[in-house]
Coordinates of C-alpha atoms in Angstrom, one line a residue:
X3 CA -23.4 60.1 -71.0
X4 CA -20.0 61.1 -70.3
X5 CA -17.7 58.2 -69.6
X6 CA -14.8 58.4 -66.9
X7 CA -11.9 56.5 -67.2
X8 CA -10.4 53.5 -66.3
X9 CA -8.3 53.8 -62.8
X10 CA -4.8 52.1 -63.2
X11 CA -2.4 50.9 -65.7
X12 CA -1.3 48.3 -67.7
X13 CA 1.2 47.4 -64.8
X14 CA -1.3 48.0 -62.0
X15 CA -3.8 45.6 -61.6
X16 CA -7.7 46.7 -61.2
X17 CA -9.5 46.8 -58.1
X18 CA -11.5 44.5 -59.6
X19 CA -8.3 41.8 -60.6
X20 CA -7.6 42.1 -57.1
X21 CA -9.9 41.4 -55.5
X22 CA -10.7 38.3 -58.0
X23 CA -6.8 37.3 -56.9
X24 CA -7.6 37.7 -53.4
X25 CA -10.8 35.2 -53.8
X26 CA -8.8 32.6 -55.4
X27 CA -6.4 32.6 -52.5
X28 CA -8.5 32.6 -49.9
X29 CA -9.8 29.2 -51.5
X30 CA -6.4 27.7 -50.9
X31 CA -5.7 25.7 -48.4
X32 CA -4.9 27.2 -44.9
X33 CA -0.7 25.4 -45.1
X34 CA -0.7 26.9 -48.8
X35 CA -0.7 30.5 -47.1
X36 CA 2.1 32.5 -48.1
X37 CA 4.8 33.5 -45.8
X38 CA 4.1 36.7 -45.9
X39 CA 0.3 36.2 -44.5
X40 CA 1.7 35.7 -41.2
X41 CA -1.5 35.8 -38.4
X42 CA -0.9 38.3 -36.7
X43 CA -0.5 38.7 -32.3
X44 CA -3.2 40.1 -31.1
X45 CA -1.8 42.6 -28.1
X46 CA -5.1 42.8 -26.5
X47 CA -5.9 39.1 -26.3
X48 CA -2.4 38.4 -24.7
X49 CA -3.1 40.5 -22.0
X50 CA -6.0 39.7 -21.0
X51 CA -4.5 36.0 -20.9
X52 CA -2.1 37.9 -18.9
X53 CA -4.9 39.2 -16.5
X54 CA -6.7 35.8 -16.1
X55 CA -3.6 33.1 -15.7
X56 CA -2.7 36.3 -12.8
X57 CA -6.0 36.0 -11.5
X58 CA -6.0 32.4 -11.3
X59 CA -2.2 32.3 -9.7
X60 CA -3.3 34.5 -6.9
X61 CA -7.1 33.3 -6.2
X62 CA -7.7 29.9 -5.7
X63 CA -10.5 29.9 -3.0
X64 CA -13.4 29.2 -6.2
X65 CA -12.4 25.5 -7.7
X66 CA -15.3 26.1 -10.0
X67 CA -13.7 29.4 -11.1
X68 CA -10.4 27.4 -11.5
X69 CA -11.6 24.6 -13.3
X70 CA -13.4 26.8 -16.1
X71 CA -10.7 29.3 -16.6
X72 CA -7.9 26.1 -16.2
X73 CA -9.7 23.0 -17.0
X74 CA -7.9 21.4 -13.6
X75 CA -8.8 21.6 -9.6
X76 CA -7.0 23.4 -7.8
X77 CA -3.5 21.2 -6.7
X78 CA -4.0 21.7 -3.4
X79 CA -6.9 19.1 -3.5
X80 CA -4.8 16.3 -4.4
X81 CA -2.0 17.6 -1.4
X82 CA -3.0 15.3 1.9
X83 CA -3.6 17.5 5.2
X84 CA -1.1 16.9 7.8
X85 CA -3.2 14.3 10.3
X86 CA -4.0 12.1 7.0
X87 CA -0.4 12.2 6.5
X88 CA 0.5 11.1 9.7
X89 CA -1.7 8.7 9.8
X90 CA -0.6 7.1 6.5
X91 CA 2.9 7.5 7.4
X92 CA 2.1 5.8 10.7
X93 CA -0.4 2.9 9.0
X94 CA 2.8 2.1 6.4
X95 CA 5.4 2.0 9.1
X96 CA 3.6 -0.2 11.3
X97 CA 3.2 -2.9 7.7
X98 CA 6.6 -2.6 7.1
X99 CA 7.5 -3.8 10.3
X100 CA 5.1 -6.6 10.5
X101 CA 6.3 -7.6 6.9
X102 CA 10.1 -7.6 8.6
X103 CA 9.7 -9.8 10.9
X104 CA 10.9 -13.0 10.7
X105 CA 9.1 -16.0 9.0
X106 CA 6.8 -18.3 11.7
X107 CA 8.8 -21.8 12.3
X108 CA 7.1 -24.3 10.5
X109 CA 6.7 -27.4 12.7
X110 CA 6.6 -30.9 11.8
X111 CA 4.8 -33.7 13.7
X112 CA 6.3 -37.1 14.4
X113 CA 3.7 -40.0 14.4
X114 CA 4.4 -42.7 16.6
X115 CA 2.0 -45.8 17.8
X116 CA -0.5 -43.4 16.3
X117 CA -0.1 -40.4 18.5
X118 CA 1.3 -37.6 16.7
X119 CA 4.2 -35.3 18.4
X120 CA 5.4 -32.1 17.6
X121 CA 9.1 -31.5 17.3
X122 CA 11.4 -28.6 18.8
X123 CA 12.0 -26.2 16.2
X124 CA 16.1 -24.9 15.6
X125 CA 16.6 -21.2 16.3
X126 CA 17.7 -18.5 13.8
X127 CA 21.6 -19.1 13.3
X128 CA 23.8 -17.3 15.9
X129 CA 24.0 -14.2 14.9
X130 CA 20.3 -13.6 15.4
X131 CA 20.4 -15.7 18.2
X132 CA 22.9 -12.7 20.0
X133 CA 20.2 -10.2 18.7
X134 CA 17.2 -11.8 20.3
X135 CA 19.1 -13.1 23.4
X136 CA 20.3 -9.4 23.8
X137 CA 16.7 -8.2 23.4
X138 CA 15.4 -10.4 26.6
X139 CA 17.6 -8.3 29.3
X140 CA 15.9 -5.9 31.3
X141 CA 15.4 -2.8 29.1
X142 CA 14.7 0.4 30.7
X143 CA 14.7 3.2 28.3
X144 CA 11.0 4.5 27.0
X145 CA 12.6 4.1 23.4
X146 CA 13.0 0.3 24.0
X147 CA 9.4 -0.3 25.8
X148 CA 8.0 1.7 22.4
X149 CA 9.8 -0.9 20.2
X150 CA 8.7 -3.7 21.8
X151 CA 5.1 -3.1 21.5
X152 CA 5.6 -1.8 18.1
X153 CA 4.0 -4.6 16.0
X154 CA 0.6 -4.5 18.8
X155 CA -0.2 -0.8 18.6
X156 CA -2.3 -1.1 15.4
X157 CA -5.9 -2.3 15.4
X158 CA -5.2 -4.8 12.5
X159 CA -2.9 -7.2 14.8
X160 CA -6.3 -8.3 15.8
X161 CA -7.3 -9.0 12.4
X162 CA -4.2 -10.4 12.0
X163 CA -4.9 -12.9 15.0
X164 CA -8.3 -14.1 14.3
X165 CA -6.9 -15.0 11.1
X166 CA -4.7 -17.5 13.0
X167 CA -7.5 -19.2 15.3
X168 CA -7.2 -16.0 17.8
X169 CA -10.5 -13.9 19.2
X170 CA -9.7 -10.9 21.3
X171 CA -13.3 -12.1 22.5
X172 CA -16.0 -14.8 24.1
X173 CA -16.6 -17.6 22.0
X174 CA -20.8 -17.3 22.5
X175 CA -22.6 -14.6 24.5
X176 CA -24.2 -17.9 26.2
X177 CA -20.9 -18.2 28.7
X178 CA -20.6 -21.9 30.1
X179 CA -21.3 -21.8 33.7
X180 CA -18.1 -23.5 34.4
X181 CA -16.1 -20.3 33.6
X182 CA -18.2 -18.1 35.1
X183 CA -18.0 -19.9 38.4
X184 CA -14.3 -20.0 38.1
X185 CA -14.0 -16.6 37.7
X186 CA -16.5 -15.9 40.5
X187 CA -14.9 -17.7 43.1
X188 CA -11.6 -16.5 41.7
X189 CA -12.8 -12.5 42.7
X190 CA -14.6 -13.6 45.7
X191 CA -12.1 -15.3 47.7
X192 CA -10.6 -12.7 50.4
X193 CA -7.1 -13.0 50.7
X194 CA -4.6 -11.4 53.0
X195 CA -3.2 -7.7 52.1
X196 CA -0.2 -6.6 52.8
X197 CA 0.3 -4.0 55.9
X198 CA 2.9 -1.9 54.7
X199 CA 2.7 -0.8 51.3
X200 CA 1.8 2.7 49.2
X201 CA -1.8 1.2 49.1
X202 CA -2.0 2.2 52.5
X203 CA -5.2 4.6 53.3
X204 CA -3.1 7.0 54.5
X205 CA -0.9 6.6 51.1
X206 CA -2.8 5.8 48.7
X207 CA -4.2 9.9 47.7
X208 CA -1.0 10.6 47.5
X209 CA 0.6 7.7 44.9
X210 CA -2.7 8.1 42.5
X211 CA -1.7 12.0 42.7
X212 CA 2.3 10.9 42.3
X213 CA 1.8 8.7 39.0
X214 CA -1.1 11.0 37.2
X215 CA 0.5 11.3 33.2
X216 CA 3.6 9.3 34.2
X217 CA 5.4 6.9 32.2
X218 CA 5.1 3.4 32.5
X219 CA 8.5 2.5 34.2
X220 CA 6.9 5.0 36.6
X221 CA 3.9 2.7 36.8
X222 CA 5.7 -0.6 37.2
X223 CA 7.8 0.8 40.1
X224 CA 4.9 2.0 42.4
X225 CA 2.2 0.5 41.6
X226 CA 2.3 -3.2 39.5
X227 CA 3.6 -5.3 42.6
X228 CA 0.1 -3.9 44.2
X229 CA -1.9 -5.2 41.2
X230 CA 0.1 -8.4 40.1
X231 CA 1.9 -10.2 43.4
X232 CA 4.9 -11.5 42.6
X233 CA 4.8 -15.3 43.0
X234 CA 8.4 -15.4 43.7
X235 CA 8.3 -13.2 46.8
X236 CA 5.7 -14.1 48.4
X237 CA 7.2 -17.7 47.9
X238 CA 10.2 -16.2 49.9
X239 CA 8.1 -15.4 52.6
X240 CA 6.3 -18.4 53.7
X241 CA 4.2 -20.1 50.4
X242 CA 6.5 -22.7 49.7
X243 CA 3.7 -23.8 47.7
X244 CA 4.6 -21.8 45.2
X245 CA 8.7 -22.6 44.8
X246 CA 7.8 -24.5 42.2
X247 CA 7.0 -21.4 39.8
X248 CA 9.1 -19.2 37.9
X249 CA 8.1 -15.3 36.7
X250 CA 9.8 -13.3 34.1
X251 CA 10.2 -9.4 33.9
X252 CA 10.6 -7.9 30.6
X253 CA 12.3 -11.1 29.4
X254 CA 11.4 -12.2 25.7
X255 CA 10.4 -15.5 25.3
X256 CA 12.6 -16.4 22.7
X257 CA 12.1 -20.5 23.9
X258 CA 8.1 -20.0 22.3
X259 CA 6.8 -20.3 18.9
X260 CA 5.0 -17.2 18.1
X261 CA 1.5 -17.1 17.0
X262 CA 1.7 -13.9 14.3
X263 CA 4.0 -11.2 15.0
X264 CA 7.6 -11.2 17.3
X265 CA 7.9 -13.2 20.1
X266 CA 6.2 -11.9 23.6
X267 CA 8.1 -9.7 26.0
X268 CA 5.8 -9.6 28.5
X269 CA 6.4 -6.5 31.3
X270 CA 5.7 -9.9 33.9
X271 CA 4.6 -13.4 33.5
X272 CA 4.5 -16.7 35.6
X273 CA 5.0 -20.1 34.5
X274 CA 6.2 -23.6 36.0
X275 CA 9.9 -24.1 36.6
X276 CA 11.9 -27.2 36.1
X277 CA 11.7 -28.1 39.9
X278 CA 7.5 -28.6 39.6
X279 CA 8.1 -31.6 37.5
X280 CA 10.1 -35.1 38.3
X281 CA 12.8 -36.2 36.9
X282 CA 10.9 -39.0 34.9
X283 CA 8.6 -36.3 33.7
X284 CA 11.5 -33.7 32.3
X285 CA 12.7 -36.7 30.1
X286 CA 9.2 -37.8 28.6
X287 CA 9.2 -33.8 28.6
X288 CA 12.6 -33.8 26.7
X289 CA 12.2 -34.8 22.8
X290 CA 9.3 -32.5 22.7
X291 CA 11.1 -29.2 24.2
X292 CA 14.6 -29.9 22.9
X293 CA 17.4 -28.3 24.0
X294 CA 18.2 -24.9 25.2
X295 CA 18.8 -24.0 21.7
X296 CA 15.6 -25.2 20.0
X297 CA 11.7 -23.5 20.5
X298 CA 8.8 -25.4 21.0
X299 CA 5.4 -25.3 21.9
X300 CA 5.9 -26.2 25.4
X301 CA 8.0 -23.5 26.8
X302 CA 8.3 -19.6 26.8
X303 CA 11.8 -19.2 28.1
X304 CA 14.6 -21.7 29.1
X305 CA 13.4 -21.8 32.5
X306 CA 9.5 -21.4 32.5
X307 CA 7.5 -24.1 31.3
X308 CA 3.5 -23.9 30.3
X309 CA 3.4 -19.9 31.5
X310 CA 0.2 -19.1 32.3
X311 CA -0.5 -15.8 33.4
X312 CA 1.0 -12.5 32.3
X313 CA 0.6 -8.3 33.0
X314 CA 1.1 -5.8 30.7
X315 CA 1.5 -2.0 31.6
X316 CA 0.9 0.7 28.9
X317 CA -0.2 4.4 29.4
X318 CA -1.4 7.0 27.3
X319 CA -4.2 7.1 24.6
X320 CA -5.9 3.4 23.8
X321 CA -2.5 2.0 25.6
X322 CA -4.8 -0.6 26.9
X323 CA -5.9 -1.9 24.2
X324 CA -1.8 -2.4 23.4
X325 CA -1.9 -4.4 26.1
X326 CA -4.5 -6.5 25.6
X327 CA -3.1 -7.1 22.1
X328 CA 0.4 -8.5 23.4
X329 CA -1.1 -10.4 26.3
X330 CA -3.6 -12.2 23.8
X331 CA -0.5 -12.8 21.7
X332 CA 1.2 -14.5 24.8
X333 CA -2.0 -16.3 26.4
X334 CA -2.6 -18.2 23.1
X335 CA 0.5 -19.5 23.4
X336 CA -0.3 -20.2 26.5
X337 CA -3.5 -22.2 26.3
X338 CA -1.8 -24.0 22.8
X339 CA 1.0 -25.6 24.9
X340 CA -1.8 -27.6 26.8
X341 CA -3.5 -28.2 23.6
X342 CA -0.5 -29.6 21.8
X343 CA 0.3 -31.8 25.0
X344 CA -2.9 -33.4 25.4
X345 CA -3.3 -33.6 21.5
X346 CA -0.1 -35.6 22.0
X347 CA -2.1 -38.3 24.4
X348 CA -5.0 -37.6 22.4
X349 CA -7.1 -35.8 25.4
X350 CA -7.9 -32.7 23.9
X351 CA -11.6 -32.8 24.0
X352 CA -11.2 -32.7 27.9
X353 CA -9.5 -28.9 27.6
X354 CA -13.0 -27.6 25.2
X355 CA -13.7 -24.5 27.2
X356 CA -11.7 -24.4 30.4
X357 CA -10.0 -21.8 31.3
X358 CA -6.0 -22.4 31.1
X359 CA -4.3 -19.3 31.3
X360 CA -4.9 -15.6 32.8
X361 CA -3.9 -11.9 31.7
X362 CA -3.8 -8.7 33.1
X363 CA -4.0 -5.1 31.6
X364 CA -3.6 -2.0 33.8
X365 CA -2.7 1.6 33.8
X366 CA -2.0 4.3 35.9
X367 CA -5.9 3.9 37.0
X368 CA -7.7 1.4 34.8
X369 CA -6.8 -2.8 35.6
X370 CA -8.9 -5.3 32.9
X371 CA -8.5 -9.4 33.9
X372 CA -9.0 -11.3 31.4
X373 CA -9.4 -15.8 31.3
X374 CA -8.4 -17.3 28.1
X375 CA -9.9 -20.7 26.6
X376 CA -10.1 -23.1 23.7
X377 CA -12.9 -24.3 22.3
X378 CA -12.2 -28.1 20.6
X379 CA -14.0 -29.0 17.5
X380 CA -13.0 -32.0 16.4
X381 CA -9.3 -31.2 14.6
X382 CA -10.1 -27.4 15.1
X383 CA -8.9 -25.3 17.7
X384 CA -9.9 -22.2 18.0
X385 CA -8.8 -19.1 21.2
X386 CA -11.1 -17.3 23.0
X387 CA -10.9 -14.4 25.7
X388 CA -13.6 -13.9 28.2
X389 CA -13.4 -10.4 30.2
X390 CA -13.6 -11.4 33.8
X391 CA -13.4 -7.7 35.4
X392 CA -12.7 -4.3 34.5
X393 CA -12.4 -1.2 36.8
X394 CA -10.5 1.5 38.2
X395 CA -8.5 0.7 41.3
X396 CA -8.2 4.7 41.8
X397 CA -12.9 5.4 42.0
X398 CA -14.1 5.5 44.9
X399 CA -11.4 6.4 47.5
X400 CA -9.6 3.2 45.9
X401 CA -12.3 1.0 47.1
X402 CA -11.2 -1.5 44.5
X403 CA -7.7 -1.3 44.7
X404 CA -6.8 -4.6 46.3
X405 CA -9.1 -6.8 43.8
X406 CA -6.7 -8.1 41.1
X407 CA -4.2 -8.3 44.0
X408 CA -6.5 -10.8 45.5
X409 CA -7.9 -12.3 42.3
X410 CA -3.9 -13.1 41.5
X411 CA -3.4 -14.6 44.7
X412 CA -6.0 -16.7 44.4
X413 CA -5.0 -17.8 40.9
X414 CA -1.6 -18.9 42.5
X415 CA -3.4 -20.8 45.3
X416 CA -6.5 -22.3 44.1
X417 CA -6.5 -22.5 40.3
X418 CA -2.3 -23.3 40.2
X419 CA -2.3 -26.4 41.7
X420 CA -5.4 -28.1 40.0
X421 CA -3.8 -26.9 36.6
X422 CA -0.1 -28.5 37.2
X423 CA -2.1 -31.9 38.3
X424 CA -3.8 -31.4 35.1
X425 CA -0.3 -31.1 32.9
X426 CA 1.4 -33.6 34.8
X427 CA -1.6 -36.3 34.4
X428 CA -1.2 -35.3 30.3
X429 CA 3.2 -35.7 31.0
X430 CA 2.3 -38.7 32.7
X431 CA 1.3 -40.4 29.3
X432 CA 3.9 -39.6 27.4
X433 CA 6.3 -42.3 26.0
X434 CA 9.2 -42.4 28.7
X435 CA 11.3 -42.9 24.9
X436 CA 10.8 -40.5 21.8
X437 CA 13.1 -40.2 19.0
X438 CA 12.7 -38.2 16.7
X439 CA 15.6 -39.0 14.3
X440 CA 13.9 -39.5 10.9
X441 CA 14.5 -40.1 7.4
X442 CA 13.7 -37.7 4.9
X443 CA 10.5 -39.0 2.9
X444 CA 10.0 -36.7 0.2
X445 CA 5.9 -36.8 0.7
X446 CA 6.0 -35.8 3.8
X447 CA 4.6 -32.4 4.9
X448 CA 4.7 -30.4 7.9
X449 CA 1.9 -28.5 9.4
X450 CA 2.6 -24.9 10.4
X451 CA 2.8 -23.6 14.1
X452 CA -0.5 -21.5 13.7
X453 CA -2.7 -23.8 12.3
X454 CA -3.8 -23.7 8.8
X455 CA -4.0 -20.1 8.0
X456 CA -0.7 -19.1 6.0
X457 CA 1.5 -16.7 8.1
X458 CA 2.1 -13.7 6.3
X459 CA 6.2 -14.0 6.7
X460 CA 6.2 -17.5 5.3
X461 CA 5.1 -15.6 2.4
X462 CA 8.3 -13.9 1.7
X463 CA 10.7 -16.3 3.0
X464 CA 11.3 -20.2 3.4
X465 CA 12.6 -21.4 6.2
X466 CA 14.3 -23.9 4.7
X467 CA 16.7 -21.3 3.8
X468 CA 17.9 -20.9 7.4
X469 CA 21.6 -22.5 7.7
X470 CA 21.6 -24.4 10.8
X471 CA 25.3 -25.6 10.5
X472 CA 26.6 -23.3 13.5
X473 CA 24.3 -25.0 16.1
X474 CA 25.3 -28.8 15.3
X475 CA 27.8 -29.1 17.5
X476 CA 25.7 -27.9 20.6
X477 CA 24.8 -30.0 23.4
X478 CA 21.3 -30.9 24.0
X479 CA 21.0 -31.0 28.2
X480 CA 18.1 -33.0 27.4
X481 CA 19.0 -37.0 26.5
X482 CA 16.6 -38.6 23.7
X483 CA 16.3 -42.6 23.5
X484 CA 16.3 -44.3 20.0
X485 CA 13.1 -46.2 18.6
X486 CA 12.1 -47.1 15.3
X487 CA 9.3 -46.8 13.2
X488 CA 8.9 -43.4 13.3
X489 CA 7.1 -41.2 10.7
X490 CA 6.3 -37.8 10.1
X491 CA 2.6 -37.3 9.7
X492 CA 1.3 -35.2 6.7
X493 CA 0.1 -31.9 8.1
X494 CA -1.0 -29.0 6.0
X495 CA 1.9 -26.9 5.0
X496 CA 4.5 -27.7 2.6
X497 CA 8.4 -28.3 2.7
X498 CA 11.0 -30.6 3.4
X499 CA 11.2 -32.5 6.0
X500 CA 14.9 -32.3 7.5
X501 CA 16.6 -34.5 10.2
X502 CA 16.3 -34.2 13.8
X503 CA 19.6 -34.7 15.4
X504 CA 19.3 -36.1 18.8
X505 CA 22.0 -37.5 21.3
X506 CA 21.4 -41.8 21.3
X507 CA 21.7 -43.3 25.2
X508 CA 21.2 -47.2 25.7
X509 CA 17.0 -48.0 25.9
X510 CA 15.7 -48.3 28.7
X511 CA 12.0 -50.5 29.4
X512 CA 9.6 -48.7 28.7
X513 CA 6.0 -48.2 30.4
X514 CA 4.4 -46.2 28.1

């Protein structure tokens, strides 16, 4: 057999050596690797790499696709479309006003003989005083009449007002007959019309063409003198009956307490003026109104006492259910002023569903009348709404158009006369001598203006914090007698109770 030989050297290692060597490295860990055994770049695999993150840059319309080659969606899923932006935009905006507004006065009752009074509540120092007396001129811009109905345009200020005792609604779909024969006779009574006016036949086609998709200072102009009478004028010419009213135009009540929210600037409104009460009744009136510097219950402006009927005017989309927001806002104050004063006397019970106040909403076609009501339970009171009529005063060759006319003038006539005897029989019983000077007692505790949900400013600011110092020196127009024994009763809220200052004049007897 013939015998080849051995391939290599001495100095060159067998095939077979080598490949032992190349065995017993492979065994070695993968970190023990020398330098030299880099891994090499594969050219091919990086382009196609390449290909797909191109592929996947450009063509997005497969999220499968994207998620297998990417492991991620595509981004523009998480990027909001331009209406949902809006609308968050708009939703935020709308809290962050509502959480800017100022803190609801807390307000503390005096208890006196057993009969519980609620004391005027000092306005913000004077620098916001100049802001909120500058915001109850007449304001004509569209910019201003947006801002003022700002914190209503939002479908959570409802929410927000049932939360405080408030229902944009009837209190049972079983309606007493007692309102609904109110309301009847209130709708049914004819009244006279004026002659002369752009409700004219031979007008009126021509004003409904004139104020199609105008604004609402276009609105108030032409047409809301037709739908709400002004009590003032027609006092002027010939119902002396009503001299003892006051109205309001655009003017903010910054005499009121607010219920949740800023205080109402209603576009019109109608209360009782100073001259519908007597002289003995202004000062039993007096300790619990305070002076023209304090808010309370009782009043919504310096001049107008227990208002009790106002109009709104909004156009555009769902601008009247704006409206019916801020004249709910404005009509529970409203009905709570009687409340509070015949809580005072301890009559309440009397007021458990009777309509005390009225409000009207109306566009450019559509007019809604609303009554609003309390229902008593006990110490609960609760606000209702009931929807007396809705229509458009435009149908029908304006067959409609003098309704709410009438139905206002009848609310000045008939139900505005019984409703003063009914304050004035509740002013009547009032102590002819309040004071409310009293001592601070460290246990007791106010009850807040809303009743005994917590209002969502108190939450971020105490009103004790409010320095008071620049109104001390004031003069209060309205004089308060000195009694003792007086107490603050313990309500619901929490705080300090701080000392009235009132203006001491010699007592006087006393009936009451």
């Amino acid at each position: 057999m013939t015998t080849f030989p051995q391939l290599g050297t001495p100095n060159t290692p067998s095939l077979k050596r080598k490949r032992g060597q190349k065995a017993s490295c492979s065994s070695l860990p993968a970190q023990a690797s020398l330098p030299s055994e880099r891994p090499r770049t594969s050219t091919r695999h990086t382009a196609e790499e390449q290909e797909i993150e191109k592929h996947t840059r450009e063509t997005v319309a497969d999220p499968v696709q994207n998620w297998v080659l990417n492991e991620t969606w595509p981004p523009e899923y998480f990027e909001p479309d331009e209406q949902a932006q809006e609308e968050l935009s708009d939703h935020d905006s709308w809290l962050e006003e509502m959480m800017a507004q100022s803190p609801i006065p807390v307000v503390q009752y005096v208890e006196r003989n057993g009969f519980g009074y609620p004391l005027p509540v000092k306005r913000a120092p004077a620098s916001l005083r100049r802001k909120q007396s500058d915001s109850s001129l007449t304001e004509s811009s569209e910019k201003d009449r947006e801002r003022k109905s700002t914190s209503y345009r939002d479908a959570r200020y409802t929410t927000m007002l049932e939360t405080k005792g408030s229902f944009l609604r009837d209190f049972d779909h079983n309606i007493p007959q007692a309102i609904l024969d109110i309301c009847q006779r209130l709708l049914a009574r004819d009244q006279i019309i004026p002659q002369n006016s752009l409700f004219c036949d031979d007008l009126f086609g021509k004003l409904c063409w004139k104020i199609q998709e105008r604004n609402e200072a276009m609105v108030i102009q032409d047409v809301t003198r037709l739908i709400v009478p002004s009590a003032m004028n027609l006092a002027i010419y010939g119902d002396t009956h009503l001299d003892s009213l006051i109205e309001s135009v655009n003017e903010a009540w910054v005499g009121s307490i607010p219920v949740e929210g800023p205080r109402p600037q209603p576009d019109y409104a109608v209360g009782f003026g100073r001259s519908a009460f007597t002289t003995e009744q202004l000062k039993r009136l007096g300790p619990l109104v305070g002076s023209v510097f304090d808010t309370s219950y009782f009043v919504a402006t310096y001049r107008m006492y227990f208002p009790f009927l106002t109009c709104e005017v909004k156009c555009g989309a769902a601008a009247l259910d704006i409206a019916d927001r801020q004249n709910a806002h404005s009509m529970t104050i409203a009905v709570r002023s009687i409340v509070e004063l015949y809580r005072a006397v301890k009559r309440e019970k009397e007021l458990d569903l009777e309509i005390l106040a009225f409000s009207i909403s109306h566009d450019q076609r559509l007019v809604r009348i609303y009554g609003h009501y309390p229902v008593i339970d006990g110490d609960k009171v609760t606000f209702y709404r009931h929807p007396i009529h809705e229509f458009s005063f435009t149908a029908l060759e304006g067959k409609d158009k003098w309704t709410a006319y009438k139905f206002t003038k009848n609310v000045y006539d008939v139900w505005m006369p019984t409703h003063l005897k009914r304050i004035c029989s509740a002013v009547d019983q009032l102590p002819s001598s309040l004071d409310f000077q009293v001592s601070d007692e460290p246990g007791a505790q106010p009850e807040e203006a809303t009743g005994p949900s917590q209002d969502m400013g108190s939450l971020l600011s105490d009103p004790d914090n409010i320095d008071l110092a620049s109104q001390e020196d004031e003069p209060n127009p309205f004089p308060q007698t000195a009694t003792p024994d007086t107490s603050v009763s313990k309500g619901v809220g929490q705080g300090k109770v701080k000392r009235a200052k009132t203006t001491r004049v010699p007592k006087e007897p006393t009936g009451g």
